[in-house]
Structure formats: structure tokens, C-alpha cells
XYZ file of C-alpha atoms in Angstrom:
559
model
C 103.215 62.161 73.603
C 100.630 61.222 75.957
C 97.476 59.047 76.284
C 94.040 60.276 77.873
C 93.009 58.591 80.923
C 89.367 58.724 79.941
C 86.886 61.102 77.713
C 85.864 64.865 78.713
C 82.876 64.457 77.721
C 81.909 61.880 80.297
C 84.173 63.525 83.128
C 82.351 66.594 82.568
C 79.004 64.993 83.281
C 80.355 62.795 86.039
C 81.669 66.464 87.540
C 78.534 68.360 86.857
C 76.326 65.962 87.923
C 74.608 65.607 84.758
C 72.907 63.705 82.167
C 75.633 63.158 78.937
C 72.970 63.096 76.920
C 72.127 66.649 77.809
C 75.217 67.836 77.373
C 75.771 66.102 73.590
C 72.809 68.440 72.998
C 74.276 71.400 74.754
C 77.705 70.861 73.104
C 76.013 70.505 69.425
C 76.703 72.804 67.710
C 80.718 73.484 69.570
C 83.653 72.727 67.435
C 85.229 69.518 67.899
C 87.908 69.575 70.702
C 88.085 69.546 74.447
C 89.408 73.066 74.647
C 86.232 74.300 72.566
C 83.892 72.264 74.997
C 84.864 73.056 78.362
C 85.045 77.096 77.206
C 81.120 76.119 75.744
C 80.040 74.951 79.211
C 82.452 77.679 80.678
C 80.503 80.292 78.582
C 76.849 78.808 79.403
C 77.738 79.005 83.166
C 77.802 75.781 84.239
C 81.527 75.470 85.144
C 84.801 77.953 85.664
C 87.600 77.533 82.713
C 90.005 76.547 85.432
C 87.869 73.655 86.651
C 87.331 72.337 83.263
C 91.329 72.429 82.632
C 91.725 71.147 85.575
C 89.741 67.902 85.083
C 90.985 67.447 81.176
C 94.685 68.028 82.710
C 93.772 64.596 84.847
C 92.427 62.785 81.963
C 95.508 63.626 79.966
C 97.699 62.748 83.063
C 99.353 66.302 83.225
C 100.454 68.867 85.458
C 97.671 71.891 85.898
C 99.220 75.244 86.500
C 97.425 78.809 87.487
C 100.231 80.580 86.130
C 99.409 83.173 88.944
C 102.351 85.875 88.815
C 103.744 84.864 92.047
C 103.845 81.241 91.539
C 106.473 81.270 88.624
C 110.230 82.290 89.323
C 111.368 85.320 86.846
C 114.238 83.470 86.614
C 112.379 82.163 84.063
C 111.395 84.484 81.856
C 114.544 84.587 80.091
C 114.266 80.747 79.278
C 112.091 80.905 76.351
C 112.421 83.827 73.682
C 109.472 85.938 73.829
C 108.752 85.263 69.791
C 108.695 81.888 70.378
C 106.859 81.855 73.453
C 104.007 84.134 71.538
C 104.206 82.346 68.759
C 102.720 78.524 70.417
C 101.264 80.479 73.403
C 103.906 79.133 75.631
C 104.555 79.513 79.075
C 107.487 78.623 80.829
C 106.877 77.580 84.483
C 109.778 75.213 85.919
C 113.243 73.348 85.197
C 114.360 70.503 86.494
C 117.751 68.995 85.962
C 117.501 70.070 82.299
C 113.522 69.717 81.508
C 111.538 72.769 81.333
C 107.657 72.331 82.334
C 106.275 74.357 79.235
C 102.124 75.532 79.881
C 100.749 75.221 76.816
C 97.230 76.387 75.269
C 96.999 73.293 72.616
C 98.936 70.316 74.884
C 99.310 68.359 71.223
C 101.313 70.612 69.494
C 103.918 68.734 68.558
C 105.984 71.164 66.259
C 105.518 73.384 69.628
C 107.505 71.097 71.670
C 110.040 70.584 69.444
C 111.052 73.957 68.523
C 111.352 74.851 71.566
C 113.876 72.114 72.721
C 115.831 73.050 69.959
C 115.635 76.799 71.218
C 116.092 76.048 74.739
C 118.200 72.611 74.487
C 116.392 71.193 77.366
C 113.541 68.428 77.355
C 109.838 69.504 77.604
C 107.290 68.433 80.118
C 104.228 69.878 78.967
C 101.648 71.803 81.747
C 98.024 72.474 80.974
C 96.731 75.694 81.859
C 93.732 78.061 81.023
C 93.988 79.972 77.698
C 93.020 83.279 79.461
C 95.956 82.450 81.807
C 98.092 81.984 79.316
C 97.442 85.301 77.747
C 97.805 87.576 80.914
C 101.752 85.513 81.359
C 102.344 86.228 77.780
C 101.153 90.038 78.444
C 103.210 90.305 81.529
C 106.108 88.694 80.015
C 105.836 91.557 76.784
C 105.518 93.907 78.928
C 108.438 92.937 80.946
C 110.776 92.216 78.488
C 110.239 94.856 76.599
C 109.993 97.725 79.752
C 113.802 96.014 80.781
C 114.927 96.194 77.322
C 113.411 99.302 76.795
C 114.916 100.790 79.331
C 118.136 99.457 78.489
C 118.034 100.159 75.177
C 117.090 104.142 75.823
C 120.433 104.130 78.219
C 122.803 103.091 76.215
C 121.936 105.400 73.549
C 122.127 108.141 76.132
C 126.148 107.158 76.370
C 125.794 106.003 79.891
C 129.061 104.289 80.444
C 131.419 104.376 82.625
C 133.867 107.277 81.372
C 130.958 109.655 80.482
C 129.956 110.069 83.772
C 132.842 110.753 85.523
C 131.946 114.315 87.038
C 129.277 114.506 90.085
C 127.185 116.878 87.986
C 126.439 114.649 85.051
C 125.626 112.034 87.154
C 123.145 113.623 89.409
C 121.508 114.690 85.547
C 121.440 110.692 84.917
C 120.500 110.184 88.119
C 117.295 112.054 87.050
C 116.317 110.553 83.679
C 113.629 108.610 83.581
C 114.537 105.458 82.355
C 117.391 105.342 85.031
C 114.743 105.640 87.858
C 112.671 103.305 85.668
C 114.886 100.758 85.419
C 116.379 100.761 89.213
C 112.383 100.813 90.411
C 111.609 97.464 87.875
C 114.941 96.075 89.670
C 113.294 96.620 93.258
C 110.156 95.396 92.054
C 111.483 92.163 90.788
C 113.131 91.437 93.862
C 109.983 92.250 95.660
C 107.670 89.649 93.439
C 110.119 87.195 94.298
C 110.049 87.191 98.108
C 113.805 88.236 98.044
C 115.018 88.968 101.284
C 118.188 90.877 99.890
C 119.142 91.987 96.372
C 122.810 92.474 94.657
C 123.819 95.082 92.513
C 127.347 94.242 91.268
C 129.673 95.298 88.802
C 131.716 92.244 87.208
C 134.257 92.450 84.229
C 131.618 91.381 81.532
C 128.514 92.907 83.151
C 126.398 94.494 86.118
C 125.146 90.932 87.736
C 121.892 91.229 90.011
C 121.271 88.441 91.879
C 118.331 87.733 94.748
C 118.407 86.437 97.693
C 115.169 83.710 98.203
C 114.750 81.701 101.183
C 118.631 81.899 101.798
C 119.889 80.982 98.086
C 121.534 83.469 96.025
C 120.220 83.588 92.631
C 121.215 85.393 89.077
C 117.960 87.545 88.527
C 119.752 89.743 85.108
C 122.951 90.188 83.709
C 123.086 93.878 82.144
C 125.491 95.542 80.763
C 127.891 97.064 82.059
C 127.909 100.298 80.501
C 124.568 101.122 83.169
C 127.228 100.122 86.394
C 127.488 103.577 87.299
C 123.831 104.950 86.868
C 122.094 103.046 88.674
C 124.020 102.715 91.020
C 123.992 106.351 91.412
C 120.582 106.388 91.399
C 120.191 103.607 94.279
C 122.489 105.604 95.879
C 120.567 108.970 95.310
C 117.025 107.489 96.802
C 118.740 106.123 99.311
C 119.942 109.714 101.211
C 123.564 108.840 100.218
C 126.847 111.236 98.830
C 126.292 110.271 95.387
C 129.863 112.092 94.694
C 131.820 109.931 97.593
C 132.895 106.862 95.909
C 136.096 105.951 98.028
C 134.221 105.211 101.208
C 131.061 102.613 102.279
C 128.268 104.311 102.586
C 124.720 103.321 104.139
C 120.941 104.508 103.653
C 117.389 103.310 103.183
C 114.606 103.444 100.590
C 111.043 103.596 101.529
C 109.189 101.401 99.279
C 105.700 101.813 101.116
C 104.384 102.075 104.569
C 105.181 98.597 105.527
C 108.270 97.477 102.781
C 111.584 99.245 103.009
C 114.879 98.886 101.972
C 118.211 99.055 103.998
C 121.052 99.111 101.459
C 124.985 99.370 101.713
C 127.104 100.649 99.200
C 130.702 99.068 98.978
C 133.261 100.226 96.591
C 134.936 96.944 94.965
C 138.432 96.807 92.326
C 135.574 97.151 89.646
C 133.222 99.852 91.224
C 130.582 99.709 93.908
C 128.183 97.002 94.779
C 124.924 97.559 96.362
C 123.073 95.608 98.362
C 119.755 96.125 99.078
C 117.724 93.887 102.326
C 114.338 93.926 102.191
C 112.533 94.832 105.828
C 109.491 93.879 105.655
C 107.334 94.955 108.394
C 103.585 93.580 107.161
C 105.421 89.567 107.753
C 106.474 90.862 111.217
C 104.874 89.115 114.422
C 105.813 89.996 117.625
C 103.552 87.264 119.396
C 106.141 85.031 120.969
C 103.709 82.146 120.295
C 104.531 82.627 116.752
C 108.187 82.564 116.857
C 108.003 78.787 115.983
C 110.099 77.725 119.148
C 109.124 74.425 120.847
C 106.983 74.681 124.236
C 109.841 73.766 126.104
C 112.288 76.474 124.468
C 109.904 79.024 124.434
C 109.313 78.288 128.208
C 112.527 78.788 128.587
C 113.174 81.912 126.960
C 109.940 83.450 128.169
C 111.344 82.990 131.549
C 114.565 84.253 131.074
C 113.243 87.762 129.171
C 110.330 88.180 131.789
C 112.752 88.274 134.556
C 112.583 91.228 137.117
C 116.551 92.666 135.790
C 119.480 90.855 133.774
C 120.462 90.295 130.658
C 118.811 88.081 128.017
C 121.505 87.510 124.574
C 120.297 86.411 121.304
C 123.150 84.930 119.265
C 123.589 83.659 115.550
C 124.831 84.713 112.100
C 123.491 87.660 110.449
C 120.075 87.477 108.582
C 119.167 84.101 111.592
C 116.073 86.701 112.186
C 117.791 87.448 115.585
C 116.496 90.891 115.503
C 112.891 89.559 114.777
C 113.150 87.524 117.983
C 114.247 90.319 120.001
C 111.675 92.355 118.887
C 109.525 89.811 119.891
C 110.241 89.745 123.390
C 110.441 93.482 123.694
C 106.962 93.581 122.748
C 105.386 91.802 125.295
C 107.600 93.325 127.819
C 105.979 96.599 126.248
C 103.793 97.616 128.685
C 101.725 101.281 129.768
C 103.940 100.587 133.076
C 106.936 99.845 131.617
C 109.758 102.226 130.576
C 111.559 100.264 127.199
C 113.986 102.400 125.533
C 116.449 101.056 122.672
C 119.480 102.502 120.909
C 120.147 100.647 117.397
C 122.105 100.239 114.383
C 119.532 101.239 112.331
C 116.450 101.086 114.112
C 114.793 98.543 111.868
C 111.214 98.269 113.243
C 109.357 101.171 114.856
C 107.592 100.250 117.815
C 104.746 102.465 119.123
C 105.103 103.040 123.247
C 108.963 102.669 123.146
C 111.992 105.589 122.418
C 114.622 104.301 120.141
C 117.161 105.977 119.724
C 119.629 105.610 116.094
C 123.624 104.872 116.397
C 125.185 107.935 114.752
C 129.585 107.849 115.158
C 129.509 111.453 113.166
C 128.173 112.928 116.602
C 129.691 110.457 119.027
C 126.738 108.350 119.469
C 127.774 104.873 119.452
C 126.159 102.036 121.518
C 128.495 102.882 124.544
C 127.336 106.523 124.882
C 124.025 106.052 124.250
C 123.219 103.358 126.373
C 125.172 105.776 129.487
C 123.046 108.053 128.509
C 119.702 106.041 128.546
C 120.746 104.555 131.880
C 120.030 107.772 132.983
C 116.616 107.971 131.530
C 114.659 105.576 134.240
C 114.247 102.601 131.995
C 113.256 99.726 133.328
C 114.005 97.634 129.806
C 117.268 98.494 127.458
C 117.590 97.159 124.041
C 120.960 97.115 123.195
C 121.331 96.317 119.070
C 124.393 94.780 119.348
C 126.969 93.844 121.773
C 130.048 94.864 119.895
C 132.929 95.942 122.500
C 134.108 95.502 126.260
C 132.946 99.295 126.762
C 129.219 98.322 125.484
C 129.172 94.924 127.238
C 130.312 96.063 130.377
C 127.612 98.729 130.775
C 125.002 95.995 129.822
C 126.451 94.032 132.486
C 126.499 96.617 134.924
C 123.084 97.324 133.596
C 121.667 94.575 134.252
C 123.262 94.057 137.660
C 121.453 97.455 139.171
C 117.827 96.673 138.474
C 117.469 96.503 134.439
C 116.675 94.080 132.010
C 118.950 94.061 129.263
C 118.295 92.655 126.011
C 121.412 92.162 123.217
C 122.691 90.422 120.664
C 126.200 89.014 120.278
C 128.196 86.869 117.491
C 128.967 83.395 118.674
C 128.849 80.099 117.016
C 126.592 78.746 119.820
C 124.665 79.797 123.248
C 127.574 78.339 125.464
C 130.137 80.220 123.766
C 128.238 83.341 124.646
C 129.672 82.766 128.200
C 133.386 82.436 126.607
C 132.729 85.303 124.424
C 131.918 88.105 127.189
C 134.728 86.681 129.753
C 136.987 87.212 126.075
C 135.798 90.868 126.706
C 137.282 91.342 129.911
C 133.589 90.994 132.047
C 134.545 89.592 135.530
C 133.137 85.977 135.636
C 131.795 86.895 139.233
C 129.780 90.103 137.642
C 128.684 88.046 134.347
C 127.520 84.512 136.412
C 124.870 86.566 138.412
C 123.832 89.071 135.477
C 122.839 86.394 133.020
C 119.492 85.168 132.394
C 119.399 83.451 129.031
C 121.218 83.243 125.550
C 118.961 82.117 122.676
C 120.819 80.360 119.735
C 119.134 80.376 116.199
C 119.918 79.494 112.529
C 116.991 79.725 109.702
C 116.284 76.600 108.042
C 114.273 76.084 104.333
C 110.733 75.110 105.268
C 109.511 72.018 103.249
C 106.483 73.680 101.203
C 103.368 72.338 102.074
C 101.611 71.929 98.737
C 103.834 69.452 97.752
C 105.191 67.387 100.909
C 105.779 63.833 100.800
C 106.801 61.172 102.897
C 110.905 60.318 102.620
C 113.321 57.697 104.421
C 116.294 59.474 105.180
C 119.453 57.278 104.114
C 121.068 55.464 106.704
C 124.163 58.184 106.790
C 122.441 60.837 107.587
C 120.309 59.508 110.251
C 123.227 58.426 112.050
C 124.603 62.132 111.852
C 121.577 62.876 114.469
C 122.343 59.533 116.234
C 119.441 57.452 114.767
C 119.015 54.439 113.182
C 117.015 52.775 110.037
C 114.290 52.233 112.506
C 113.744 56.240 112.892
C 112.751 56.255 108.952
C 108.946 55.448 110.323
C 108.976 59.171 111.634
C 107.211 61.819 109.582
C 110.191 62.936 107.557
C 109.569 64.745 104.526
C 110.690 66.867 101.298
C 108.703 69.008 99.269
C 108.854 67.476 95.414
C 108.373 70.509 93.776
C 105.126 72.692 92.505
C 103.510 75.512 91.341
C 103.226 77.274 94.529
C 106.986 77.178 95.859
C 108.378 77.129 91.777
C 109.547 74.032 91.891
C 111.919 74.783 94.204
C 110.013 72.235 97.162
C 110.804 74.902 99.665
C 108.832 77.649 100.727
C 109.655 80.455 103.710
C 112.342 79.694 106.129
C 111.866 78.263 109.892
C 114.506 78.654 113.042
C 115.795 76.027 115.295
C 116.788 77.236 118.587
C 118.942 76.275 121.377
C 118.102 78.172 124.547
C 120.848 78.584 127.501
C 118.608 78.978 130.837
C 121.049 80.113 133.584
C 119.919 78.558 136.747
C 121.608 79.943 140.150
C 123.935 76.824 140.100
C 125.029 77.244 136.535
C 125.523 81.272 137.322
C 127.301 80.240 140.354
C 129.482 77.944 138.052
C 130.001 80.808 135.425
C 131.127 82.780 138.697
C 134.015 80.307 139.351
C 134.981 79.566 136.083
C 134.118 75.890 135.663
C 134.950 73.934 132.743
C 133.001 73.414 129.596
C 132.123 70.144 130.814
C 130.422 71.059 134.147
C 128.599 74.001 132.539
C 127.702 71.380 129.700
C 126.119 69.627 132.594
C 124.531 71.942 134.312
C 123.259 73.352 131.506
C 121.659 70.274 130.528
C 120.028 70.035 134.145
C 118.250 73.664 133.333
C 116.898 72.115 130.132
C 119.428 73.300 127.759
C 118.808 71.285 124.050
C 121.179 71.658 121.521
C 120.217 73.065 118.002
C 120.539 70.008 116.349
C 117.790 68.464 118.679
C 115.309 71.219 117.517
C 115.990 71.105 113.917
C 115.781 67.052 114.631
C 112.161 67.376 116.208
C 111.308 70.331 113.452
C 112.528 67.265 110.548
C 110.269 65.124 112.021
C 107.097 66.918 111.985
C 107.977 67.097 108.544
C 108.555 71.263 108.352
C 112.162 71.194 107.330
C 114.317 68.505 105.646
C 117.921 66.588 107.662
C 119.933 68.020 105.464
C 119.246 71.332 105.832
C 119.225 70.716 109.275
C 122.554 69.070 109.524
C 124.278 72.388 107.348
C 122.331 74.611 109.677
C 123.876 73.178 112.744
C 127.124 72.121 111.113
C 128.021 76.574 111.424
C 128.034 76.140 114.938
């Protein structure tokens, strides 16, 4: 299966810095076998288990794995039946293109291996990991199997299905049993463990499918059946402040999950019942230090100067979940200030801010962007935070906002910063009020981040480099891609990272935007205030070796 590299026994005293002939005599009386050695010395103090693996997992030329809980994907867990897996003490802890890395406790176990490609039908790579690692996955894994199964189990028994809870009053009783809040808090929880930024709850004609979001792919998490559609559902809907007897209409709410983690979820009914989605906010991963928004010097320059302006109005643009609001939240805080009157009306107010009043869209009692923002107008502000800029009515307060003394910060939908200017004259704002109330539009998409463990060098092929308008000669940059490890599981991406394009309105472009000019003088001018295109960003970003071309080219390819 494999060949050592060299003997433990030597390694070890290489490692420890001492005599082999001491430890022959300290490993006398230990059972024959690497395993029994390195838990000897382990056990006598001189080295850690993991250390010892660690070094026979090099002489055996193997991967080493921690088999910490947040290093493998629960994807995963479902790969390997759990009799099998405590049978050989095996640990599943990656696939790749139909080969599953296996941990296990004895790496020559032959009969091991090939049981469980005839379980699994995929090719083993074998890991090597600490036996007391092994046995905390295999107890998590139990306990998780058999809590979800549980669970399931104790529902379906109940007669949880789809026609037995018809009536509002025997659902809010389901609603209530434990294994329903159980099973909906083990959901949340998995998504959580995960790093999901967003998790699906939806009803399909064989099962209820829930899927999580991770660093912008969607992913199958369970498939359950579909008899539990309707409870837990009911039940997301019930901690979330929601009409658990409306099931005609979308409906919104949040769950608090702690101090920091909460959820904002959206209930939609579909032909076969109502999905839920759930996106995590996550206020502990929240910086509002501008330095830390990842923008290059000369963007952020840009930006900075365009926010920290006496009055106007500053436009953050870009597809849902880009981090816009993240950004903007940024630049409110350091505008935050003892002397400074910020006040923002939102849709929801996603991140408290201490020093600020903001103030929650509600269309029940006629408070919708518009309205509030007249009313906070007439609140001495000197900064507005506008959510979103969804109308003419809302963007021409903003504009006339911005005009008499404010400084205006918004978000809009456009593919690109330039557009922004296209956009808002769509709306019916006068070119000759719009050209002297802009200050900037920042453009951003989120980009996979190449994880860091496990980056290595890469030539790009010739196609895609000339995408970016490069040729073979450009492969000496530092381009990378992450090959895959423990720490991102095996995906070779870890986090996400934005690329910006920032739209600096100088007094000559303004004056242009005044006059209508063409898309080829404000190109121009543009340019001259140091406007970059997205695709130069995510080029520069590529070749500091943080995010890979291709996921830079289908980043800016949405503009």
C-alpha cells in the first residue's frame, strides 16, 4: 500500500534529540509497533501523541490530519456508515474526484480499506491521525447521527406529515415538542459549524432538502423526509416572531442565536409549501476599520475621500450578499463621531451601532424609506444612511439631501459604478441636480480567497491570461490556487475577499454628468480621477496570490 521512508525509531531520536540506544531501553518492554511506541514515549512525557503521528505520517509518506471539528465538512458524515466507520476506527475527512481521504487508527489495515470502497464505491487515500482523535470524531459522529435520526425517528412516529397538521392549533402543539425544536436547533447549528453564510429549508417532491451556503457555493447539507416539511418549518417560523397560521403570504423575522450570531430568515410559500431561508449575521467577524476592508491604497483613498466629504452622496453598488452593507457600515463608523449627528433608517437594521439612531422600515405603519428619511431630514443630521435606494421618491430626497448640507450614504442595484449615473437619471433625478450631488459610487463583488495553508504557485493557461490582457510572460507573477487541506476541507478556498471599482467624481466629471456627456467622455474622465475597473483589482488581488483568475474573471463577468 505504501513504503516507509525511514524507521520511527531513529526519527524519534533524531526529533528528541536523543541517544537510540536510550530509547531501545526505554521502549523495552512496549509492544512491537509504531503506534505502541510513540503512545510509550507519549505516556513517559517526552513527546505529544500528535507530534509522534505526525513524524511516523512523514516516514510513511501520508497525509496527517487533526480531525479538529471544524476542519472536516459534515457533508461528510454521511459518506461512511457509522457501523463501518466504528468498526476500523475510520474517519472520513475529504473527496476528491471520487477518492475519499479515510483517517485511520491502524494505516495497514488492508481489509479496512477495502470494505470500505466497496461500501462507499470510491478509492481510498488513507490519512494518519491520533487514536484519541479518532475517538472524539467517532463520538461526535454517534452522537450526531444518532441525535438527527433520533429526532427524526421520534417525528415520524408522532404522525407529523403534511395532512395531520393542517389546523393552526395542532401545529403550534408540534411547534412545541421537543424533538421539533431539537431538530430545527441541530439544523442551525450545523449551518453554524460550517461557516454558512445562509441556510435553505426547502420542500421538494421526494424530500425537505437543506442546503448551506459556504463561501458562495450552495451545498446539500441533509435530505429529510418530507413528512417533517411542515413542522419545522413552523417552528422556524414560530422563533422567528412570524404568523405561523399565514401561509399564503412571504413573511420575514429573525432568530437570535447569541449576543453576536443572529439569523434573518424569509419565508416564501412555493407550489410544494414554504421555503425558508435563513442568513447568518454575524456580528463578532464584523470590522468597521476601513483599513480592513481589503481595498487597495489607491481605492481606499479614493473612497475615503469621497465618504469624508463635507455633504453629498456616497453609493455602494453590487449584487446582494457583495458585503455592500458591511462596507457601508464601515464608513459610517468612522464618520461616527461625539460631534456628529448619524441617523439611519433600514430594511432591517442589521448591525446596531452604539452613538447612532436607526430607525427600522415598517410599510404596516407607512414607514418606508421615503417617509422616514423626510422625517429624519428634519432631525438635524449631519450624516443619513439610507439602506437602499429603491424608488425616484427615495432617491430624490437623497439627492436633495445631499444638495442642502448632508452626507448621504446608499446603496443601489447596478451592474457597475458607471451605471450608477445611468441608473438615477433612469429615475427621473435632473442630471444638473445629480452631477453636483455625487461624491463616489463603490463597486464590489466577493471573490473565494485561495486558503493559505495550502497555496501554491500556478501558471495560468495562456486563455485566460489573455482575458485580463496578459501574456505567457505574466505567468512569473505570484499566481496561485489553494490544492486542498485539512484546514479549508479540501475545498482550497477559505473566506471570501472583494474587488472594488471606485467612481471618484471630480468637478469636471460632475460637470460632465451635469450635461449629459456620453459614456465615452465620462469613461475618460473617470479614468483621469483614478477610476480602475473591477477586473484590475481582482487582477492585482490574483497576483498577490489571495484569489484565483478564474474566480476573478466570473466575478467581473456579472458586471
Amino acid at each position: 500500500m505504501f513504503a516507509a521512508k525511514g524507521d520511527l525509531l531513529g526519527a524519534l531520536a533524531t526529533t528528541l534529540d536523543e541517544d537510540r540506544k536510550f530509547l531501545e531501553v526505554a521502549l523495552r518492554d512496549c509492544h512491537a509497533g509504531e503506534a505502541a511506541q510513540i503512545e510509550k514515549l507519549a505516556g513517559m512525557g517526552m513527546i505529544t501523541l500528535e507530534r509522534g503521528y505526525k513524524l511516523w505520517a512523514e516516514l510513511l509518506g501520508l497525509p496527517f490530519h487533526g480531525l479538529d471539528e471544524r476542519s472536516i465538512d459534515p457533508r461528510l458524515r454521511h459518506k461512511l456508515p457509522y457501523d463501518v466507520a466504528k468498526r476500523h476506527q475510520a474517519i472520513v475527512v475529504g473527496e476528491d474526484e471520487g477518492t475519499l481521504s479515510v483517517a485511520l487508527r491502524n494505516p495497514f489495515d488492508l481489509l479496512a480499506v477495502d470494505e470500505i470502497q466497496e461500501v462507499t464505491g470510491c478509492g481510498v487515500q488513507v490519512v494518519l491521525a491520533t487514536p484519541t482523535s479518532i475517538a472524539a470524531a467517532l463520538e461526535r459522529l454517534q452522537k450526531g447521527a444518532s441525535g438527527i435520526e433520533g429526532l427524526i425517528q421520534r417525528l415520524l412516529k408522532s404522525e407529523i406529515d403534511s395532512q395531520s397538521v393542517g389546523d393552526a392549533d395542532k401545529l403550534r402543539r408540534i411547534v412545541g415538542d421537543d424533538a421539533v425544536v431539537k431538530l430545527v436547533d441541530h439544523l442551525i447549528e450545523e449551518g453554524l459549524r460550517a461557516r454558512a453564510s445562509d441556510l435553505h429549508i426547502e420542500p421538494q417532491s421526494d424530500g425537505l432538502r437543506v442546503r448551506i451556503r459556504v463561501d458562495g457555493d450552495l451545498d446539500t447539507l441533509y435530505t429529510l423526509p418530507a413528512g417533517l416539511h411542515r413542522a419545522v418549518v413552523a417552528r422556524i417560523k414560530v422563533a422567528s416572531g412570524m404568523d405561523i397560521g399565514e401561509s399564503r403570504r412571504p413573511q420575514d423575522g429573525r432568530i437570535a442565536v447569541s449576543a453576536k450570531v443572529e439569523l434573518r430568515v424569509s419565508v416564501l410559500p412555493s407550489v410544494l409549501g414554504e421555503k425558508a431561508v435563513m442568513r447568518v449575521l454575524d456580528r463578532s467577524g464584523v470590522s468597521l476599520d476601513p483599513a480592513r476592508l481589503e481595498m487597495s491604497a489607491h481605492n481606499l483613498a479614493l473612497f475615503r475621500r469621497g465618504f469624508t466629504a463635507p455633504n453629498g452622496l456616497c453609493l455602494l453598488t453590487g449584487p446582494t450578499g457583495s458585503g455592500k452593507t458591511t462596507t457601508l457600515y464601515t464608513a459610517l463608523g468612522e464618520l461616527n463621531r461625539p460631534d456628529c449627528n448619524v441617523v439611519t433608517v433600514e430594511d432591517p437594521v442589521e448591525y446596531e451601532m452604539a452613538g447612532t439612531t436607526q430607525v427600522q422600515v415598517d410599510v404596516k405603519a407607512e414607514r418606508t424609506f421615503a417617509n422616514a428619511l423626510r422625517s429624519i431630514l428634519r432631525q438635524d443630521p449631519d450624516v443619513v444612511m439610507v439602506g437602499e435606494i429603491r424608488d425616484t421618491e427615495t432617491a430624490s430626497i437623497a439627492v436633495q439631501a445631499a444638495l442642502t448640507g448632508h452626507m448621504v450614504l446608499s446603496t443601489v442595484h447596478t451592474n457597475d459604478a458607471l451605471s450608477t449615473v445611468h441608473r438615477l437619471v433612469d429615475m427621473d433625478i435632473a442630471p444638473y441636480l445629480l452631477g453636483p450631488a455625487l461624491r463616489c459610487v463603490v463597486g464590489q463583488r466577493l471573490v473565494a480567497r485561495i486558503c493559505p495553508d495550502c497555496a501554491a504557485k500556478t501558471t495560468p493557461n495562456a486563455a485566460l491570461l489573455a482575458e485580463f490582457g496578459l501574456d505567457a510572460t505574466s505567468a512569473a507573477n505570484g499566481f496561485k490556487i489553494g490544492k486542498g487541506c485539512q484546514a479549508c476541507r479540501g475545498r482550497g478556498k477559505r473566506g471570501r475577499i472583494a474587488i472594488h471599482e471606485v467612481l471618484y467624481v471630480s468637478p469636471e466629471l460632475g460637470a460632465a454628468i451635469s450635461r449629459r456627456a456620453g459614456d465615452a467622455e465620462l469613461q475618460a474622465l473617470a479614468t483621469a480621477a483614478g477610476y480602475r475597473r473591477m477586473l484590475q483589482d481582482g487582477l492585482e488581488k490574483a497576483q498577490r496570490g489571495l484569489v484565483a483568475l478564474e474566480d476573478v474573471l466570473a466575478a467581473a463577468r456579472t458586471e
